[in-house]
Short mmCIF file of C-alpha atoms and ligand atoms in Angstrom, two decimals:
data_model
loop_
_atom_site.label_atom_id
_atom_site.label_comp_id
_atom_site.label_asym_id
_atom_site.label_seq_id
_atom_site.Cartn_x
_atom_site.Cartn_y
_atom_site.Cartn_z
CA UNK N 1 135.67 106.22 96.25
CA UNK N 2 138.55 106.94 93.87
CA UNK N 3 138.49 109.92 91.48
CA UNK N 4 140.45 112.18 89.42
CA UNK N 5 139.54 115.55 90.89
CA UNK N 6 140.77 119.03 89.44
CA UNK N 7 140.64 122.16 92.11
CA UNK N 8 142.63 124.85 89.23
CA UNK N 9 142.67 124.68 85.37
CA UNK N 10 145.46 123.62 83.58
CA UNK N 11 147.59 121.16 81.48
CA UNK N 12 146.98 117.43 82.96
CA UNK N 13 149.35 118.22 86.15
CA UNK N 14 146.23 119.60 87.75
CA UNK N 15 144.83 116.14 87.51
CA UNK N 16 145.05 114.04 90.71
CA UNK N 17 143.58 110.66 91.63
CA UNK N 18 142.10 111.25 95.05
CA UNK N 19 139.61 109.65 98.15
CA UNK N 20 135.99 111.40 97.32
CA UNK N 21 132.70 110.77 98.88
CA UNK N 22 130.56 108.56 97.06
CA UNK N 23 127.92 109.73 95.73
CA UNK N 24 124.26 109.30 96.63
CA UNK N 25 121.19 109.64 94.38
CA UNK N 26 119.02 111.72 94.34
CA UNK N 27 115.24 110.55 93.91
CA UNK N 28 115.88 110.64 90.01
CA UNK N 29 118.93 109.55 89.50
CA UNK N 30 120.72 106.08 89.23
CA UNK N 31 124.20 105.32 90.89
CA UNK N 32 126.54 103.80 88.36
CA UNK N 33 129.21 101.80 89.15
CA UNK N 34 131.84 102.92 86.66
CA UNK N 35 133.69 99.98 84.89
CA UNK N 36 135.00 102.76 81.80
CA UNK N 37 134.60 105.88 80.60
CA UNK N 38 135.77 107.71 77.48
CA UNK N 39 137.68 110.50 77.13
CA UNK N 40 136.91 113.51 74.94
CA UNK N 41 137.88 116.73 73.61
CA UNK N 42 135.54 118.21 76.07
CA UNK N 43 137.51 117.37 78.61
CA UNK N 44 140.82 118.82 78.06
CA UNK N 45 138.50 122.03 77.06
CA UNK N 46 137.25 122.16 80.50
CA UNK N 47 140.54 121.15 82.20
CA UNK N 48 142.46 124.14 80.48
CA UNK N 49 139.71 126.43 79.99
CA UNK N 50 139.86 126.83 76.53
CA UNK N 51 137.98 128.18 74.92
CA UNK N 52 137.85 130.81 77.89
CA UNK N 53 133.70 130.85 77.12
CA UNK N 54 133.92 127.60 79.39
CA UNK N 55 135.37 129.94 82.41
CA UNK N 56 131.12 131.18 82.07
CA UNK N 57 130.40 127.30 82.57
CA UNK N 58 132.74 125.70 85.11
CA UNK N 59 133.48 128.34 87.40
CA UNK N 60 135.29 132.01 86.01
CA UNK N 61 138.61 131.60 88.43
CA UNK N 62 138.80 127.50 89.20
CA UNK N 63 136.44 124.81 88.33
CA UNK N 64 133.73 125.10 91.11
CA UNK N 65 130.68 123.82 89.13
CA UNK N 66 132.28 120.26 89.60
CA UNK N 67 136.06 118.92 90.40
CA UNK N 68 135.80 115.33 88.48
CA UNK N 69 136.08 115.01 84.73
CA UNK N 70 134.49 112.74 82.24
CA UNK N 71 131.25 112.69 80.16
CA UNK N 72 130.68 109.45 78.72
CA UNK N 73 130.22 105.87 81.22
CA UNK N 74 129.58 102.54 80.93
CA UNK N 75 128.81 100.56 84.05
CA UNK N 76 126.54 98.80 86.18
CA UNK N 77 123.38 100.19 88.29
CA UNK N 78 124.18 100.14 92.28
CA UNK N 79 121.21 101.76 93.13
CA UNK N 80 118.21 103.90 92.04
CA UNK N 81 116.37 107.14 93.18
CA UNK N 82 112.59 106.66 94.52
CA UNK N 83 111.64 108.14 91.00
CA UNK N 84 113.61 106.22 88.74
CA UNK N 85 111.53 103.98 86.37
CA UNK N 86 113.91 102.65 83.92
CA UNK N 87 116.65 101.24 85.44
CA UNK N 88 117.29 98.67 88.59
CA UNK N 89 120.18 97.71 90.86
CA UNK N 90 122.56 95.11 88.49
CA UNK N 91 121.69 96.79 85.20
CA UNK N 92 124.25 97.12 82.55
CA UNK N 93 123.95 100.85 81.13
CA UNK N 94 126.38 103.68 79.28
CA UNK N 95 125.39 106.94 78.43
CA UNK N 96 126.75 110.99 78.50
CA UNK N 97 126.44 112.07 81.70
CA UNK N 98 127.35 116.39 80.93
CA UNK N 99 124.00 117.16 81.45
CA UNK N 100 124.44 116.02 85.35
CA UNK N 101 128.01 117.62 86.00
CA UNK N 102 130.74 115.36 83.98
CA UNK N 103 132.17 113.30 86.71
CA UNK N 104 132.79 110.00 84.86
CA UNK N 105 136.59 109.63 86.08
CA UNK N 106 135.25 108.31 88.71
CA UNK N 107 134.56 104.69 90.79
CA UNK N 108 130.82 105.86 90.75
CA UNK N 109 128.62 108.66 89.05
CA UNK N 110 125.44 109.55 89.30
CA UNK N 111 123.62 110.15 86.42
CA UNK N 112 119.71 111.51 85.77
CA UNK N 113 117.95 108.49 84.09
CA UNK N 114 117.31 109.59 80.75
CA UNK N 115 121.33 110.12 80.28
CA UNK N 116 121.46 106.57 79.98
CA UNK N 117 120.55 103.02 77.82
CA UNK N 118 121.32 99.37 78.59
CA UNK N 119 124.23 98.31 77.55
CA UNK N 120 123.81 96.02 74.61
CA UNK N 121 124.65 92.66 75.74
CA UNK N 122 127.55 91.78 73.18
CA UNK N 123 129.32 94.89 73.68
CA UNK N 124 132.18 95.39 76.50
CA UNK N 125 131.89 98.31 79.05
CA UNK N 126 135.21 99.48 77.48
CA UNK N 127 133.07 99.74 73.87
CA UNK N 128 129.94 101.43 75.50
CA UNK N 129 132.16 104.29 76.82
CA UNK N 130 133.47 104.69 73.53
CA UNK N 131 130.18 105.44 71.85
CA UNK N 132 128.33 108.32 73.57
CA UNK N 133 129.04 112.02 73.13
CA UNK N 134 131.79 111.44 69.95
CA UNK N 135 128.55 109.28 68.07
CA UNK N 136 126.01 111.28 69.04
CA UNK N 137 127.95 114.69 67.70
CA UNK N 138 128.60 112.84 64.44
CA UNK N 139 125.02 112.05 64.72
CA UNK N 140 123.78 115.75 64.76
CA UNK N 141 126.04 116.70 62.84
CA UNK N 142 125.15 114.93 59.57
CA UNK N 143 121.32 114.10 59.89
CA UNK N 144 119.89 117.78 62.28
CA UNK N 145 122.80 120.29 60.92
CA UNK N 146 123.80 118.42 57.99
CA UNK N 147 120.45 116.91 56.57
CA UNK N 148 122.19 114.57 54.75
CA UNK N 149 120.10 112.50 52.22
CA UNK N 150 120.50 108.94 50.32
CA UNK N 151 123.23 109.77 47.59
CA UNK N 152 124.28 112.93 48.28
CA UNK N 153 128.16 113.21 48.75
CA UNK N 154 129.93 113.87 52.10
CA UNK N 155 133.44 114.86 53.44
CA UNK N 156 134.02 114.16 56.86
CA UNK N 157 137.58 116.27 57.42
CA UNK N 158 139.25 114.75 60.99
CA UNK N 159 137.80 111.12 59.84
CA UNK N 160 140.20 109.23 61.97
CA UNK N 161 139.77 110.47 65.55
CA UNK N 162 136.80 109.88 67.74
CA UNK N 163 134.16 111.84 66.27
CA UNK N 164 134.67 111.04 62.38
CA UNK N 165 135.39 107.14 62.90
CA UNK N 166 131.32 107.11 64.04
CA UNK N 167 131.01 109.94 61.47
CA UNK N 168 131.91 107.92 58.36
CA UNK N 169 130.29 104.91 59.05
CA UNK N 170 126.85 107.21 60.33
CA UNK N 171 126.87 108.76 56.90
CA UNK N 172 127.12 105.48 55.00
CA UNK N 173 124.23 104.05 57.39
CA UNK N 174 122.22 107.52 56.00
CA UNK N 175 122.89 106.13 52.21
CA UNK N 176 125.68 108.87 51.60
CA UNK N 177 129.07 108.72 48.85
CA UNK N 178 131.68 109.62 51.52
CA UNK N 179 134.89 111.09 51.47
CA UNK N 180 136.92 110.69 54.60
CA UNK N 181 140.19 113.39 55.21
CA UNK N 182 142.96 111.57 57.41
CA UNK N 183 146.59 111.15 57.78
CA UNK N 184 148.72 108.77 55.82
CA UNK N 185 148.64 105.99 58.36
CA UNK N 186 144.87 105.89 58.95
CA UNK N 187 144.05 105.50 55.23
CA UNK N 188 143.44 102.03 55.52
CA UNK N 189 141.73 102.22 59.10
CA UNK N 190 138.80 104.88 57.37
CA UNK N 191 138.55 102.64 54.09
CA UNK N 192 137.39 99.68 56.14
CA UNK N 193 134.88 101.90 57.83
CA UNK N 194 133.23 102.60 54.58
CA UNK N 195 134.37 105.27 53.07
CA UNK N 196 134.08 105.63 49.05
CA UNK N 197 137.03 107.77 48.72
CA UNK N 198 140.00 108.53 51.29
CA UNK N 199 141.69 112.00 50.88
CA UNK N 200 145.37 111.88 52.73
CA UNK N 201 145.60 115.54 54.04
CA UNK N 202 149.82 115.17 53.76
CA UNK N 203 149.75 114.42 50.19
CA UNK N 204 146.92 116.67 49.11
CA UNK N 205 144.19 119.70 50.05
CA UNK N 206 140.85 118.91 49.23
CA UNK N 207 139.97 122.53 49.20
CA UNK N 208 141.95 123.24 46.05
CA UNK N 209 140.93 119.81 44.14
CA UNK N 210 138.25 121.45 42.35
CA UNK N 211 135.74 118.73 43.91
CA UNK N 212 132.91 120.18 45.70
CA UNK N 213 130.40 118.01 48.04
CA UNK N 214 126.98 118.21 49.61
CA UNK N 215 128.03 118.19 52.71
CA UNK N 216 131.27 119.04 54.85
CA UNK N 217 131.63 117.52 58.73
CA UNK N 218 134.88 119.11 59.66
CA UNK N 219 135.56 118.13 63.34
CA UNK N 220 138.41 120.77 63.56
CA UNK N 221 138.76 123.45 62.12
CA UNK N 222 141.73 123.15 60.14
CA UNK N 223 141.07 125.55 57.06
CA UNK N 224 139.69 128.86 57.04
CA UNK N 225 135.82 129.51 56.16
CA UNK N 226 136.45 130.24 52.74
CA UNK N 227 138.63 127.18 52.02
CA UNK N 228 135.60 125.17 53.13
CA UNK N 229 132.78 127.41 51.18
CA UNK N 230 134.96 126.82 48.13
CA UNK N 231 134.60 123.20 48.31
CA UNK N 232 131.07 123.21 49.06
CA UNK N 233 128.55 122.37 46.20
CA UNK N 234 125.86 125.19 45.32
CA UNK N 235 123.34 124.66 47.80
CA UNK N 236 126.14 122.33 50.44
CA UNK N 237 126.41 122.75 54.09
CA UNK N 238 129.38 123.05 55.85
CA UNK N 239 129.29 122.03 59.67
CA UNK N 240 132.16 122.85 62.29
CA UNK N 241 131.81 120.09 65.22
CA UNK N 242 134.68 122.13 67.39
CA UNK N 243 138.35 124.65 66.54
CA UNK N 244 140.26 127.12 67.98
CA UNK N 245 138.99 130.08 69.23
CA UNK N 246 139.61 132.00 66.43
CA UNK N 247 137.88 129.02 63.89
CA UNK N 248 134.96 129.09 66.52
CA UNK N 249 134.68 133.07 66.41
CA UNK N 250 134.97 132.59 62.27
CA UNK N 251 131.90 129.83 62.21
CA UNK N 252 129.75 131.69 65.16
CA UNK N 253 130.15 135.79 62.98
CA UNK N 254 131.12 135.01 59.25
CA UNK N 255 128.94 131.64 59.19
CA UNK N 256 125.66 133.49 59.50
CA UNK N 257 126.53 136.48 56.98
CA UNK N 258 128.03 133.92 54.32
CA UNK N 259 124.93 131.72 54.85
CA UNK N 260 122.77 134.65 54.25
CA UNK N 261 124.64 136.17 51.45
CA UNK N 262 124.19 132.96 49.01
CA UNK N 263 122.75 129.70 48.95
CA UNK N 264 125.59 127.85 51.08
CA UNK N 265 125.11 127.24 54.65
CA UNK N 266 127.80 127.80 57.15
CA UNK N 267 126.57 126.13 60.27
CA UNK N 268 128.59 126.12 63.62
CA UNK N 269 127.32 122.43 65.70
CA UNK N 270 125.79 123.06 68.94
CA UNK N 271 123.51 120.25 69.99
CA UNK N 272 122.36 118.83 73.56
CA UNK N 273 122.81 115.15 74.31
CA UNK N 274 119.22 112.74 74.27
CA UNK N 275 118.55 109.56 75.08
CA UNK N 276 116.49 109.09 72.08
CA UNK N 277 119.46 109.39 69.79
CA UNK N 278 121.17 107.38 72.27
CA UNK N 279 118.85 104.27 71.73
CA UNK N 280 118.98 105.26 68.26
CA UNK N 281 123.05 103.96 68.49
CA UNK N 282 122.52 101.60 70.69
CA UNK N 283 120.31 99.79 67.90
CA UNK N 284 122.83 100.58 65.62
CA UNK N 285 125.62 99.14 67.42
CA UNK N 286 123.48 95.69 68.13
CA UNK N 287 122.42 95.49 64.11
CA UNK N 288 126.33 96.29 63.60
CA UNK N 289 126.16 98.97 61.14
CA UNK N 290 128.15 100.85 63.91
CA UNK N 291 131.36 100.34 65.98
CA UNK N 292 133.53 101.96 68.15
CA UNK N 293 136.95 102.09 67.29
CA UNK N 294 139.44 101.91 70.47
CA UNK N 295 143.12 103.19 70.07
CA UNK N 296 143.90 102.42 73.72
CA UNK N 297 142.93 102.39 77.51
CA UNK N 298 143.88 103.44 80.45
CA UNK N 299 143.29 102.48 83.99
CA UNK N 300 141.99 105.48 85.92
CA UNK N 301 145.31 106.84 87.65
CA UNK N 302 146.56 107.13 84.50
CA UNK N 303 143.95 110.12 83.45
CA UNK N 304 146.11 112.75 82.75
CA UNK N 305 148.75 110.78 80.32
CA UNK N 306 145.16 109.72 78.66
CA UNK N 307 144.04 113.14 78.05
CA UNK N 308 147.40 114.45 77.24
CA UNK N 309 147.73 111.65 74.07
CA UNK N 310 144.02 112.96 73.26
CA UNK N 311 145.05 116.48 73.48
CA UNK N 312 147.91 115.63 70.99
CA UNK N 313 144.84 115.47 68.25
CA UNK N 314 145.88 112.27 66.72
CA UNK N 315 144.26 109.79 68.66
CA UNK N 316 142.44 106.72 65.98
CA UNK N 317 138.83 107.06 67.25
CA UNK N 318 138.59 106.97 71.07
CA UNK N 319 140.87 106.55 74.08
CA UNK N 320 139.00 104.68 77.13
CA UNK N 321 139.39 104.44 80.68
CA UNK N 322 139.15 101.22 82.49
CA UNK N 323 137.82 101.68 86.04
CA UNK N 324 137.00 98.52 88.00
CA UNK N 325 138.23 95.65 86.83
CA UNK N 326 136.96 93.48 89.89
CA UNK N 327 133.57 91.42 90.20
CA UNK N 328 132.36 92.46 86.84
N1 NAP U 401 130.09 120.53 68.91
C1 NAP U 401 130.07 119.51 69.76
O1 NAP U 401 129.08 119.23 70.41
C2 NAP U 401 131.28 118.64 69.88
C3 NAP U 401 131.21 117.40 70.53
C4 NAP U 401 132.35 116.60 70.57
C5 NAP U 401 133.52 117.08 70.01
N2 NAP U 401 133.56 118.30 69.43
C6 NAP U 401 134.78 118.83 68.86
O2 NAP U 401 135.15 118.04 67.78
C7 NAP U 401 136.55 118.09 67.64
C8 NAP U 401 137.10 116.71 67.36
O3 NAP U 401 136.79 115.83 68.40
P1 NAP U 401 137.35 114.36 68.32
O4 NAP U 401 136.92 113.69 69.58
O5 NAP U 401 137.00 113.71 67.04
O6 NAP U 401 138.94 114.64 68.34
P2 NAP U 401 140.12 113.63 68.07
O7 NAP U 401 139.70 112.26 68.46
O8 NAP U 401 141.31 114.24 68.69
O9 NAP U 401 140.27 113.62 66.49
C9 NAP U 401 140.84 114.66 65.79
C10 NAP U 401 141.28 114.11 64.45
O10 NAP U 401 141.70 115.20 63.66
C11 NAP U 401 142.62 114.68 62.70
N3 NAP U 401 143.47 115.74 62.19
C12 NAP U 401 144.50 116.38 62.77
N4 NAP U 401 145.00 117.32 61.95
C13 NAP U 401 144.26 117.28 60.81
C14 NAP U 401 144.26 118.02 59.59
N5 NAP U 401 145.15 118.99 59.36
N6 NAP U 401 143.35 117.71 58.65
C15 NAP U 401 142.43 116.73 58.86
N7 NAP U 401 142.38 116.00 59.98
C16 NAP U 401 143.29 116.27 60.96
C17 NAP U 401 143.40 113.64 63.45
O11 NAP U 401 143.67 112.60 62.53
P3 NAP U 401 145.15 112.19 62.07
O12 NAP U 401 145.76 111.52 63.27
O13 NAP U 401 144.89 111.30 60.93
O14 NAP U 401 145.88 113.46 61.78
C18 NAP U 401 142.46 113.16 64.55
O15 NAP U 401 142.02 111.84 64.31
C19 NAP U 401 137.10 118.77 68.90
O16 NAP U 401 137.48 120.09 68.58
C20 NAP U 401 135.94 118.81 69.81
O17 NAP U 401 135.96 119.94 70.67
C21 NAP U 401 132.47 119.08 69.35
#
């Protein structure tokens, strides 16, 4: 089969598409045949090894723990594993697949069966890919970290890109008065996702308004602690989905002692993917209180100019790769 395999980290030169074995289940796992997959921050993270922490994960001097990129699918079952119960040959599915190795830029993936859901009927495979791991972090985010409840008031800061599109629209489906922080071109984009209020981050800084909310998402970084803690109402939350190293180090030491120190929580997001959450979506996005938004698509050879516009950090929601276009 076709892949894009990486044998060295690096920028998206490393990235090549190449002849791979196919792979074969295992007696619980499903073989997908890939028709798109998504393309997230995780990926350039684990392409360039940055943060270095993900040296510990993928392998400290190259990537040995696996050579194919790509977390989140949407295709159709080939086969099935003697254990499998929940899936058959010709299914429609999409799911996160980093709990079995990545591996979605790829003709075929297999994936354990809980990583996965049908594929509601009405969506396209390009639209299932979309969804998974950006959805789900929003998801965690806001209702496990966050706690968000009916009324209180949210900021989502990074509202455009492929977290905070599901992010907004999540925290209006949870009852919430959000506040979505974008550029000056994706105003109108995050307004008719939901959002009460629309801060653009060129014309001013939230964190010296005055306002304070409930609850912060910020999916970057972007200000220091402090900035954030000063926006934050008395007893708020502030959540950091991802950063730099330096914003990481910030949110993993000073989150915990400012936390502790007064009634604001500083919480840095780590969460595992489920497949009850990902039903959870999948009802969401066949009621339509949820949808992805797509800024473009690539076919699979063209990987590495994919992640390089993702890299760039201005991407409006996700960037998808099409796979097989044949004998859908
Ligand atoms: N903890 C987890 O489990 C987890 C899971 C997934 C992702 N993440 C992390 O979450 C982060 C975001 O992921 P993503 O997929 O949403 O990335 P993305 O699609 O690249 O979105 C980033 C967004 O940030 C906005 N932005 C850039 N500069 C900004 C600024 N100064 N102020 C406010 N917004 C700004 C951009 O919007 P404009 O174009 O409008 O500037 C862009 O839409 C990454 O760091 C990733 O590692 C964490």
């Amino acid at each position: 089969m076709k892949a894009i395999v990486y044998a060295e980290y690096g920028p998206p030169d490393v990235l090549h598409l190449k002849e791979v074995d196919k792979p074969v289940p295992k007696d619980d796992e499903v073989l997908v045949k890939v028709y798109a997959a998504s393309v997230n921050a995780a990926d350039w993270r684990m392409m360039r090894a940055d943060p270095f922490l993900a040296r510990f994960y993928g392998g400290l001097l190259k990537p040995t723990r696996f050579q194919i990129l790509g977390t989140d699918i949407a295709g159709r079952v080939e086969a099935v594993g003697r254990n499998v119960r929940q899936f058959q040959a010709g299914d429609e599915v999409f799911g996160n697949t980093f709990k079995s190795d990545f591996g979605g830029f790829a003709e075929y993936k297999c994936a354990r069966e809980n990583e996965l859901v049908s594929k509601p009927a009405k969506m396209s495979f390009e639209e299932a890919a979309a969804v998974p791991l950006a959805a789900m972090t929003a998801l965690h985010g806001l209702r496990d970290k966050g706690q968000l409840q009916p009324g209180q008031t949210v900021l989502i800061n990074g509202a455009s890109g492929g977290v905070g599109t599901f992010a907004v629209q999540l925290a209006k489906y949870f009852g919430a008065e959000v506040t979505a922080v974008c550029s000056t071109g994706k105003v109108d984009m995050a307004r008719s996702l939901g959002a009460d209020h629309v801060i653009d981050y060129t014309q001013e800084d939230f964190t010296r308004s005055g306002r304070q909310y409930d609850l912060i998402l910020a999916v970057n970084g972007f200000h220091s602690i402090f900035d954030y803690r000063r926006a934050l109402s008395p007893r708020g939350i502030y959540v950091m989905a991802g950063g730099n190293t330096a914003q990481l180090f910030q949110a993993l030491l000073l989150g915990p002692l400012i936390s502790m120190a007064g009634s604001k929580k500083m919480i840095d997001l780590t969460w595992t993917p489920n497949q009850k959450d990902l039903l959870l979506l999948k009802e969401l996005l066949e009621s339509g209180k949820i949808k992805p938004v797509i800024d473009r698509c690539y076919p699979l050879s063209e990987v590495p100019a994919a992640i390089r516009y993702v890299e760039a950090g201005h991407a409006q929601g996700k960037v998808v790769i099409t796979v097989g276009q044949d004998n859908r």
